[in-house]
Coordinates of C-alpha atoms and ligand atoms in Angstrom, one line a residue:
Chain A
M40 CA 92.7 115.1 104.9
A41 CA 96.3 116.2 104.5
L42 CA 98.5 114.3 102.2
F43 CA 101.5 112.6 103.5
E44 CA 103.4 115.7 104.6
E45 CA 105.8 112.9 106.1
I46 CA 106.8 111.3 102.9
A47 CA 106.5 113.7 100.1
A48 CA 106.0 117.4 99.3
E49 CA 102.5 118.3 98.5
P50 CA 101.9 117.1 94.9
S51 CA 102.0 119.9 92.5
E52 CA 98.7 120.7 90.3
S53 CA 99.8 118.3 87.5
V54 CA 99.9 115.4 89.7
P55 CA 96.5 113.5 89.6
V56 CA 94.9 113.0 92.9
R57 CA 92.1 110.6 93.4
R58 CA 89.3 110.7 96.2
V59 CA 89.0 107.4 97.7
T60 CA 86.4 106.3 100.3
I61 CA 87.4 103.4 102.4
S62 CA 85.8 101.6 105.2
V63 CA 88.5 101.3 107.8
N64 CA 87.8 99.4 110.9
G65 CA 84.1 100.0 110.3
E66 CA 84.5 103.7 109.8
R67 CA 84.1 105.4 106.5
R68 CA 87.3 107.4 105.6
T69 CA 87.7 109.8 102.7
A70 CA 91.0 110.9 101.3
D71 CA 92.4 112.5 98.3
I72 CA 95.6 110.5 97.5
E73 CA 98.1 110.1 94.7
P74 CA 97.6 106.8 93.1
R75 CA 101.1 105.6 93.8
L76 CA 100.4 105.8 97.5
L77 CA 100.7 102.3 99.1
L78 CA 97.7 101.1 101.3
A79 CA 100.3 100.5 104.3
H80 CA 101.2 104.3 104.0
L81 CA 97.6 105.5 103.8
L82 CA 97.1 103.6 107.1
R83 CA 100.2 104.5 108.9
Q84 CA 100.9 108.0 107.8
G85 CA 97.6 109.2 106.5
L86 CA 95.2 107.8 109.1
K87 CA 97.8 107.4 111.9
L88 CA 97.0 103.8 112.3
T89 CA 100.5 102.7 113.1
G90 CA 99.4 99.2 114.4
T91 CA 100.1 98.0 110.8
H92 CA 103.9 97.6 110.8
M93 CA 106.2 97.8 107.7
G94 CA 109.0 95.1 107.9
C95 CA 110.6 94.2 104.7
D96 CA 108.8 96.4 102.4
T97 CA 109.4 93.8 99.8
T98 CA 106.3 91.5 100.1
N99 CA 108.0 88.9 102.1
C100 CA 107.3 89.3 105.8
G101 CA 103.8 89.9 106.3
A102 CA 104.3 92.4 109.1
C103 CA 101.9 94.9 107.1
T104 CA 99.1 92.3 106.7
V105 CA 95.6 93.7 107.0
L106 CA 92.4 92.1 106.0
F107 CA 90.9 93.5 102.8
D108 CA 87.3 92.6 102.6
G109 CA 88.1 90.0 105.3
K110 CA 91.0 88.4 103.5
P111 CA 94.7 88.8 104.6
V112 CA 96.7 91.0 102.2
K113 CA 100.1 92.6 102.4
S114 CA 99.3 96.2 102.6
C115 CA 102.9 97.1 101.4
T116 CA 101.9 95.5 98.2
M117 CA 98.5 97.2 97.4
L118 CA 97.9 100.5 96.2
A119 CA 95.6 102.6 98.4
V120 CA 93.5 103.5 95.5
Q121 CA 92.6 99.9 95.0
A122 CA 90.8 99.9 98.5
D123 CA 88.3 102.5 97.2
G124 CA 85.0 101.1 98.1
H125 CA 86.3 98.3 99.9
E126 CA 86.6 97.3 103.6
V127 CA 90.1 97.3 105.5
T128 CA 90.6 95.9 109.0
T129 CA 93.7 96.7 110.8
V130 CA 94.9 95.5 114.3
E131 CA 93.2 98.6 115.8
G132 CA 89.9 97.2 114.4
L133 CA 90.3 93.8 116.2
G134 CA 90.1 95.5 119.7
G135 CA 91.3 98.1 121.8
A136 CA 93.3 98.0 125.1
S137 CA 90.2 98.0 127.2
E138 CA 88.6 95.2 125.1
L139 CA 90.7 92.8 123.6
H140 CA 89.7 90.4 120.8
P141 CA 89.9 86.8 121.8
V142 CA 92.9 86.5 119.4
Q143 CA 94.6 89.3 121.1
E144 CA 93.9 88.0 124.6
S145 CA 95.3 84.6 123.6
F146 CA 98.5 86.1 122.2
S147 CA 98.9 87.9 125.5
D148 CA 97.9 84.7 127.6
E149 CA 100.2 82.4 125.7
H150 CA 103.2 84.6 125.1
G151 CA 102.4 84.5 121.5
L152 CA 104.8 87.6 121.1
Q153 CA 108.1 88.9 122.3
C154 CA 109.2 92.1 120.3
G155 CA 105.7 92.4 118.9
F156 CA 106.7 93.6 115.5
C157 CA 105.1 90.6 113.6
T158 CA 102.1 90.4 116.0
P159 CA 99.5 92.6 114.3
G160 CA 99.9 90.8 110.9
M161 CA 99.9 87.5 112.7
M162 CA 96.8 88.2 114.5
L163 CA 94.9 89.4 111.4
A164 CA 96.1 86.3 109.5
A165 CA 94.9 84.3 112.5
K166 CA 91.6 86.0 112.6
A167 CA 90.8 85.5 108.9
L168 CA 91.7 81.7 109.4
L169 CA 89.3 81.4 112.5
D170 CA 86.6 83.2 110.6
E171 CA 86.8 80.5 108.0
V172 CA 87.9 77.5 110.0
P173 CA 86.6 78.0 113.5
D174 CA 88.3 74.8 114.8
P175 CA 91.7 74.4 113.1
T176 CA 94.2 71.6 113.4
E177 CA 97.8 72.7 114.3
D178 CA 98.7 72.0 110.6
E179 CA 96.0 74.4 109.4
V180 CA 97.3 77.1 111.8
R181 CA 100.9 76.5 110.7
W182 CA 99.8 76.7 107.1
A183 CA 97.6 79.8 107.3
L184 CA 100.4 81.7 109.1
S185 CA 103.3 80.6 106.7
G186 CA 103.1 84.1 105.1
N187 CA 104.1 85.7 108.3
L188 CA 107.6 85.8 109.6
C189 CA 108.6 86.1 113.2
R190 CA 112.1 86.6 114.2
C191 CA 111.6 86.0 117.9
T192 CA 109.2 83.3 119.1
G193 CA 110.1 80.5 117.0
Y194 CA 106.3 80.3 116.2
Q195 CA 105.6 77.7 119.0
N196 CA 103.6 80.1 121.1
I197 CA 102.1 81.7 118.2
V198 CA 100.5 78.7 117.2
K199 CA 99.4 77.9 120.7
S200 CA 97.8 81.3 121.0
V201 CA 95.7 80.6 117.8
L202 CA 94.6 77.3 118.8
S203 CA 93.7 78.8 122.2
A204 CA 91.7 81.6 120.5
A205 CA 89.9 79.1 118.6
Q206 CA 88.6 77.3 121.7
K207 CA 87.7 80.8 123.2
L208 CA 85.9 81.8 120.3
Q209 CA 83.9 78.5 120.3
G210 CA 83.0 79.2 123.8
Q211 CA 85.2 76.8 125.6
S212 CA 88.3 77.5 127.9
P213 CA 91.4 75.8 126.8
A214 CA 91.7 74.3 130.3
D215 CA 88.5 72.1 129.5
G216 CA 90.9 70.0 127.2
S217 CA 89.0 68.0 124.6
Chain B
M889 CA 109.7 102.6 99.0
Y890 CA 107.4 104.6 96.6
P891 CA 106.7 103.7 93.0
S892 CA 107.3 106.7 90.6
R893 CA 104.1 108.7 89.6
F894 CA 101.6 107.1 87.2
R895 CA 98.1 107.7 86.1
Y896 CA 95.8 105.1 87.5
E897 CA 92.6 103.8 85.8
A898 CA 90.2 101.2 86.9
P899 CA 88.0 100.4 83.9
R900 CA 84.8 98.5 84.2
S901 CA 84.9 96.7 80.9
I902 CA 87.5 94.7 78.9
D903 CA 86.9 97.0 76.0
D904 CA 87.5 100.1 78.0
A905 CA 90.7 98.5 79.4
V906 CA 92.0 97.8 76.0
G907 CA 91.1 101.3 74.9
L908 CA 93.2 102.7 77.8
L909 CA 96.2 100.4 76.7
Q910 CA 95.8 101.6 73.3
A911 CA 95.9 105.3 74.5
G912 CA 98.9 104.4 76.8
D913 CA 100.9 103.5 73.6
G914 CA 103.1 101.2 75.0
E915 CA 103.6 103.1 78.4
A916 CA 100.7 101.6 80.1
K917 CA 100.7 98.3 82.3
V918 CA 98.0 96.1 83.3
L919 CA 97.8 95.5 87.1
A920 CA 96.1 92.3 88.2
G921 CA 97.1 90.8 91.6
G922 CA 99.9 93.0 91.9
Q923 CA 102.1 90.5 93.7
S924 CA 104.9 90.9 91.1
L925 CA 104.2 94.1 89.6
V926 CA 103.8 96.4 92.7
P927 CA 107.2 95.2 94.1
L928 CA 108.7 96.1 90.7
L929 CA 107.1 99.5 90.9
K930 CA 108.5 100.2 94.2
L931 CA 111.9 99.1 93.1
R932 CA 111.4 101.3 90.2
F933 CA 112.4 98.4 87.9
A934 CA 109.2 99.3 86.1
S935 CA 107.9 103.0 85.8
P936 CA 104.8 102.9 83.4
E937 CA 103.0 106.2 82.9
M938 CA 99.7 104.5 83.4
L939 CA 98.4 101.5 85.4
V940 CA 95.3 99.8 84.1
D941 CA 93.9 98.1 87.2
I942 CA 91.7 95.2 85.8
N943 CA 90.6 94.1 89.4
D944 CA 87.2 95.8 88.7
L945 CA 86.5 93.9 85.4
P946 CA 83.4 92.0 86.0
G947 CA 83.3 88.1 85.5
L948 CA 86.9 87.3 85.1
D949 CA 87.5 85.5 88.4
Y950 CA 86.2 82.1 87.2
H951 CA 87.8 78.9 86.6
R952 CA 85.7 76.3 85.3
A953 CA 85.3 73.3 83.1
D954 CA 83.4 73.3 79.7
P955 CA 81.0 70.2 79.1
D956 CA 83.9 68.5 77.0
G957 CA 86.5 68.9 79.9
T958 CA 88.4 72.0 78.8
I959 CA 89.5 73.9 81.7
R960 CA 89.3 77.9 81.6
V961 CA 91.0 80.1 84.2
G962 CA 90.0 83.8 84.1
A963 CA 92.3 86.7 84.5
L964 CA 91.0 87.4 88.1
C965 CA 91.0 83.9 89.4
R966 CA 93.4 84.0 92.4
H967 CA 95.9 81.4 93.4
V968 CA 93.8 80.8 96.5
D969 CA 90.6 79.9 94.3
L970 CA 92.8 77.3 92.6
E971 CA 94.3 75.9 95.8
R972 CA 90.8 75.4 97.2
S973 CA 89.1 74.3 93.9
A974 CA 87.1 71.2 94.1
L975 CA 87.2 71.0 90.2
L976 CA 90.9 70.8 90.1
A977 CA 91.2 68.4 92.9
D978 CA 88.7 66.2 91.1
R979 CA 90.0 66.5 87.5
Q980 CA 93.4 68.1 87.2
P981 CA 96.0 66.8 89.4
T982 CA 99.1 68.8 88.1
M983 CA 97.3 72.1 88.8
A984 CA 95.9 70.9 92.0
A985 CA 99.4 70.0 93.3
A986 CA 100.9 73.2 92.2
A987 CA 98.4 75.7 93.5
P988 CA 99.4 75.3 97.1
M989 CA 103.0 75.7 96.4
V990 CA 102.9 79.1 94.8
A991 CA 104.2 81.8 96.9
D992 CA 102.6 82.2 100.5
P993 CA 99.1 82.1 101.6
I994 CA 98.8 85.9 101.8
V995 CA 100.3 86.4 98.3
R996 CA 97.9 83.7 97.0
N997 CA 95.0 85.9 98.1
R998 CA 95.8 88.3 95.6
G999 CA 98.2 86.9 92.8
T1000 CA 96.5 85.4 89.8
L1001 CA 97.5 82.3 87.4
V1002 CA 97.1 84.5 84.3
G1003 CA 99.3 87.3 85.9
S1004 CA 101.9 84.7 86.7
L1005 CA 101.9 83.6 83.0
C1006 CA 102.2 87.3 81.8
H1007 CA 105.0 87.8 84.3
A1008 CA 106.8 85.0 82.7
D1009 CA 109.3 84.6 85.5
P1010 CA 111.5 81.5 84.9
Q1011 CA 110.8 80.6 88.5
G1012 CA 107.1 80.9 88.2
D1013 CA 105.2 77.7 89.0
W1014 CA 102.2 78.2 86.7
A1015 CA 104.1 78.6 83.4
S1016 CA 105.5 75.0 83.9
V1017 CA 102.0 73.7 84.8
V1018 CA 100.5 75.1 81.7
T1019 CA 103.4 74.1 79.5
A1020 CA 103.1 70.6 80.6
L1021 CA 99.5 70.6 80.0
G1022 CA 99.7 72.0 76.5
G1023 CA 97.6 75.0 77.4
H1024 CA 97.3 78.4 75.7
V1025 CA 96.3 82.0 76.7
V1026 CA 93.4 84.0 75.3
A1027 CA 94.3 87.6 74.5
Q1028 CA 91.9 90.4 73.8
G1029 CA 93.0 93.4 71.9
P1030 CA 91.4 96.0 69.7
D1031 CA 90.8 93.5 66.8
G1032 CA 89.2 91.0 69.1
R1033 CA 90.5 87.9 70.7
R1034 CA 93.2 85.4 69.6
T1035 CA 94.7 82.3 71.0
I1036 CA 98.4 82.0 71.9
P1037 CA 99.8 78.6 72.7
I1038 CA 101.9 78.7 76.0
G1039 CA 105.1 78.0 74.1
E1040 CA 104.6 81.2 72.0
F1041 CA 103.4 83.2 74.9
V1042 CA 106.4 83.1 77.2
S1043 CA 109.1 84.4 75.0
G1044 CA 111.9 84.7 77.6
P1045 CA 112.6 85.6 81.1
F1046 CA 109.9 88.3 82.0
Q1047 CA 108.7 88.5 78.6
N1048 CA 105.6 87.6 76.9
T1049 CA 104.4 88.2 73.3
L1050 CA 101.2 90.1 74.2
A1051 CA 100.9 93.4 72.1
Y1052 CA 101.0 96.5 74.3
D1053 CA 97.2 97.0 73.7
E1054 CA 96.2 93.4 74.6
I1055 CA 95.0 91.8 77.9
A1056 CA 95.3 88.2 78.7
V1057 CA 91.7 87.3 79.4
E1058 CA 91.9 83.5 80.2
A1059 CA 94.2 80.6 80.3
V1060 CA 92.9 77.4 78.7
I1061 CA 93.8 73.8 79.4
P1062 CA 92.6 71.5 76.7
A1063 CA 90.4 68.8 77.2
P1064 CA 91.9 65.5 78.1
E1065 CA 91.4 62.5 75.8
G1066 CA 92.6 60.0 78.4
T1067 CA 92.6 60.1 82.2
P1068 CA 94.5 63.1 83.3
A1069 CA 97.2 62.0 85.9
G1070 CA 100.5 63.7 87.0
G1071 CA 101.6 66.2 89.6
Y1072 CA 103.9 69.1 90.6
L1073 CA 106.7 68.9 92.8
K1074 CA 108.8 71.9 94.0
L1075 CA 111.8 72.3 96.2
E1076 CA 111.9 75.6 98.1
R1077 CA 114.1 76.7 100.9
R1078 CA 111.1 78.0 103.0
V1079 CA 107.5 78.5 102.5
G1080 CA 107.0 81.4 100.1
D1081 CA 110.3 81.0 98.4
F1082 CA 110.6 80.7 94.6
A1083 CA 111.5 77.2 93.5
T1084 CA 115.1 75.9 93.7
A1085 CA 113.9 73.4 91.2
G1086 CA 110.2 72.6 90.2
T1087 CA 108.8 70.0 88.0
A1088 CA 105.5 69.9 86.3
V1089 CA 104.5 66.3 84.9
A1090 CA 101.0 65.9 83.1
I1091 CA 100.2 62.8 81.5
E1092 CA 96.9 61.1 80.0
T1093 CA 96.6 57.4 80.0
S1094 CA 94.2 55.2 78.4
G1095 CA 94.0 51.3 79.0
G1096 CA 97.3 51.6 81.1
V1097 CA 99.3 53.1 78.2
V1098 CA 100.3 56.9 78.2
T1099 CA 98.6 58.7 75.4
R1100 CA 99.9 62.2 76.0
A1101 CA 102.7 63.6 78.1
G1102 CA 104.0 66.9 79.1
I1103 CA 106.9 67.7 81.4
A1104 CA 108.1 71.4 82.1
L1105 CA 110.7 72.6 84.6
T1106 CA 110.7 75.5 86.9
G1107 CA 113.7 77.6 88.0
V1108 CA 116.3 75.6 86.2
G1109 CA 116.9 77.9 83.1
G1110 CA 116.6 81.3 81.8
S1111 CA 113.0 80.5 81.0
T1112 CA 110.4 77.8 81.7
I1113 CA 111.7 74.6 80.1
D1114 CA 109.5 72.4 77.9
A1115 CA 111.2 69.0 78.4
V1116 CA 109.8 67.8 75.1
E1117 CA 112.1 64.8 74.6
A1118 CA 111.5 63.4 78.2
A1119 CA 107.7 63.6 77.6
R1120 CA 107.9 61.9 74.1
V1121 CA 109.5 58.7 75.4
L1122 CA 106.5 58.1 77.6
V1123 CA 103.9 58.2 75.0
G1124 CA 102.6 54.9 73.7
R1125 CA 104.0 52.9 76.7
P1126 CA 102.8 51.8 80.0
L1127 CA 104.5 53.6 83.0
G1128 CA 107.1 51.0 83.9
A1129 CA 110.1 51.5 85.9
E1130 CA 112.5 51.7 82.9
V1131 CA 110.7 54.2 80.8
I1132 CA 110.2 56.3 84.1
A1133 CA 114.0 56.4 84.6
E1134 CA 114.6 57.2 80.9
A1135 CA 112.2 60.1 81.1
A1136 CA 113.6 61.4 84.3
A1137 CA 117.2 61.2 83.0
L1138 CA 116.0 63.1 79.8
A1139 CA 114.2 65.7 81.9
A1140 CA 117.5 66.2 83.9
Q1141 CA 119.4 66.7 80.7
A1142 CA 116.9 69.4 79.3
A1143 CA 117.4 71.4 82.5
Q1144 CA 119.9 74.4 82.3
P1145 CA 120.4 75.2 85.9
K1146 CA 122.9 77.6 87.1
S1147 CA 124.7 77.4 90.4
D1148 CA 123.6 80.1 92.9
H1149 CA 122.5 80.6 96.3
R1150 CA 119.8 78.1 96.0
G1151 CA 122.2 75.3 95.0
S1152 CA 124.7 74.1 92.6
A1153 CA 123.7 73.3 89.0
K1154 CA 124.6 69.7 89.6
Y1155 CA 122.1 69.4 92.6
K1156 CA 119.3 71.0 90.9
R1157 CA 119.7 68.6 87.8
H1158 CA 119.5 65.8 90.5
V1159 CA 116.4 67.4 91.9
V1160 CA 114.8 67.4 88.6
Q1161 CA 115.5 63.9 87.8
T1162 CA 114.4 62.8 91.3
F1163 CA 111.0 64.7 91.0
V1164 CA 110.1 63.5 87.7
E1165 CA 110.8 60.0 88.6
R1166 CA 108.8 60.5 91.9
I1167 CA 105.7 61.7 90.3
L1168 CA 105.7 59.3 87.5
T1169 CA 106.2 56.5 89.7
R1170 CA 103.3 57.5 92.0
V1171 CA 101.2 57.9 88.8
G1172 CA 102.3 54.4 87.7
D1173 CA 101.4 52.9 90.9
T1174 CA 97.9 54.3 90.8
T1175 CA 97.2 53.4 87.3
E1176 CA 98.3 49.8 87.9
R1177 CA 96.0 49.6 90.9
A1178 CA 93.2 51.1 88.8
A1179 CA 93.8 48.9 85.8
Ligands
FAD558 C1 106.7 86.8 98.5 C2 106.4 86.4 97.2 C3 106.6 85.1 96.7 C4 106.2 84.5 95.6 N1 106.6 83.2 95.2 C5 106.2 82.8 94.1 C6 106.3 81.4 93.9 O1 106.8 80.5 94.6 N2 106.0 80.8 92.6 C7 105.4 81.6 91.6 O2 105.0 81.1 90.5 N3 105.1 83.0 91.9 C8 105.6 83.6 93.2 N4 105.3 84.9 93.3 C9 104.7 85.6 92.3 C10 103.3 85.6 92.4 O3 102.8 84.3 92.1 C11 102.5 86.6 91.5 O4 101.1 86.6 91.9 C12 102.5 86.4 90.0 O5 103.7 86.1 89.5 C13 101.9 87.5 89.2 O6 100.5 87.7 89.2 P1 99.6 88.8 89.7 O7 98.3 88.6 89.4 O8 100.1 89.2 91.0 O9 100.3 89.8 88.5 P2 100.7 91.2 88.6 O10 101.8 91.5 89.6 O11 99.5 92.2 88.8 O12 101.3 91.5 87.1 C14 102.5 90.8 86.9 C15 102.8 91.1 85.2 O13 101.9 90.5 84.5 C16 101.2 91.6 83.8 N5 99.8 91.2 83.6 C17 99.0 90.7 84.7 N6 97.9 90.3 84.4 C18 97.7 90.5 83.0 C19 96.6 90.3 82.1 N7 95.5 89.8 82.5 N8 96.9 90.8 80.9 C20 98.1 91.3 80.6 N9 99.2 91.5 81.3 C21 99.1 91.1 82.6 C22 101.4 92.8 84.5 O14 101.3 94.0 83.6 C23 102.8 92.8 85.0 O15 103.8 93.0 84.0 C24 105.7 85.4 94.6 C25 105.4 86.7 94.9 C26 105.9 87.2 96.1 C27 105.6 88.5 96.5
FES559 S1 106.2 94.9 105.0 FE1 104.8 94.1 103.6 S2 105.3 92.1 103.6 FE2 106.9 92.9 104.8
FES560 S1 107.6 88.8 118.2 FE1 109.2 89.7 117.4 S2 109.0 89.3 115.2 FE2 107.5 88.2 116.0

């Protein structure tokens, strides 16, 4: 795979390049990368998975959140080499336009997004929560998402979306109440 | 932002890691959770020639209690493990209270307690907790292991006393002799923010009397503050309102806050006093009820 022509000149011979194999959204991907490459850049520039957003680039906003072996991490704060031999899930791995994941569906139904910048990170953090706690309380949702910032929604509808996704995943529609 | 170039190694044994640090001759850095180091690399506040990633070292992700009650936290035990720990909830109230207040949930998935101690940020929560508990760090270097009391480990803002070829392998909290009690309170502007002010209180009681006490302060000085005198007045006495007020006032005196965007020095001092009083009052109420 070509190495980040977008961000840097092809490294010279003297620059150590490492071969990594990462399972990205269930697919084995191999790349020769410089160790200083961040996971977010590998995903975005290298693998063209631009659903992972870069917001602050300083580990504060959570827009770059991906699942690393199932757990949310900030991909702007991990080296891509560290993902060697591990599993990474990005928003593209949740579902595609034709077949949305229940979390994606709920964000759409409940207006859990406005500009959409924070949304991939929000949804992945939400999925990780629901994998562990299938029936979270509102407080648990707010707590789990507290590392993800949203400048638009005021969070209200994001929380609603996650609660609704929880019900969907448990096989009941939100309209059923209970 | 991109870090400057470095050589990357991910050794599989502590001995190999130490060997790499030795070969690095002072130009290598340990990478643990990366939640402090990677941002520094990106800002190029740090430009090591080599990173020794310890995440593949086996058997360091533990936290456990020895039969005598000593608590050990391995170098790869993440904040989240401590946040969810039944062991701490059961036995170590100061640590249990602090764990959910460190950073935000995503950072807690990666960051480590030991890494936080090594980072020695005056605003780091764990250094205060371990100071209040009288803990120490076990370091491993080419000549084997040594124990460094936390007061000698953190030597200043962002400075620790590890040799360049040493790895901190675990943090140790000594076994309590009495019943451990205490807590951690932190004022933050929003979730994930560093402390405007934080206070760690760790005491042990026996027969309603305080037998050991530690109080340490976060974010109100150039380094973690060990409020020794505030802790000393508690020892040998039952936790009454008077002694609590005395300790809280002494803790506020020990603070060396600076006015900044998080608040004025006077305000932070007041927060310290209020927090120490609050934790001790709560502990006092519980011990009274138990006695
Ligand atoms: C948005 C954000 C908010 C945060 N908020 C808080 C907060 O509120 N309170 C708080 O306390 N912290 C906070 N942190 C910091 C966080 O807790 C870090 O996890 C912690 O400071 C460092 O731990 P780490 O494992 O990530 O270490 P790393 O970043 O990997 O390393 C930090 C330093 O310690 C050294 N080091 C690490 N482990 C070892 C070892 N075993 N042996 C020798 N040297 C070692 C490294 O070389 C480096 O110099 C925050 C971080 C972020 C990004
Ligand atoms: S871009 Fe990674 S946390 Fe903001
Ligand atoms: S929808 Fe715009 S930042 Fe969240």
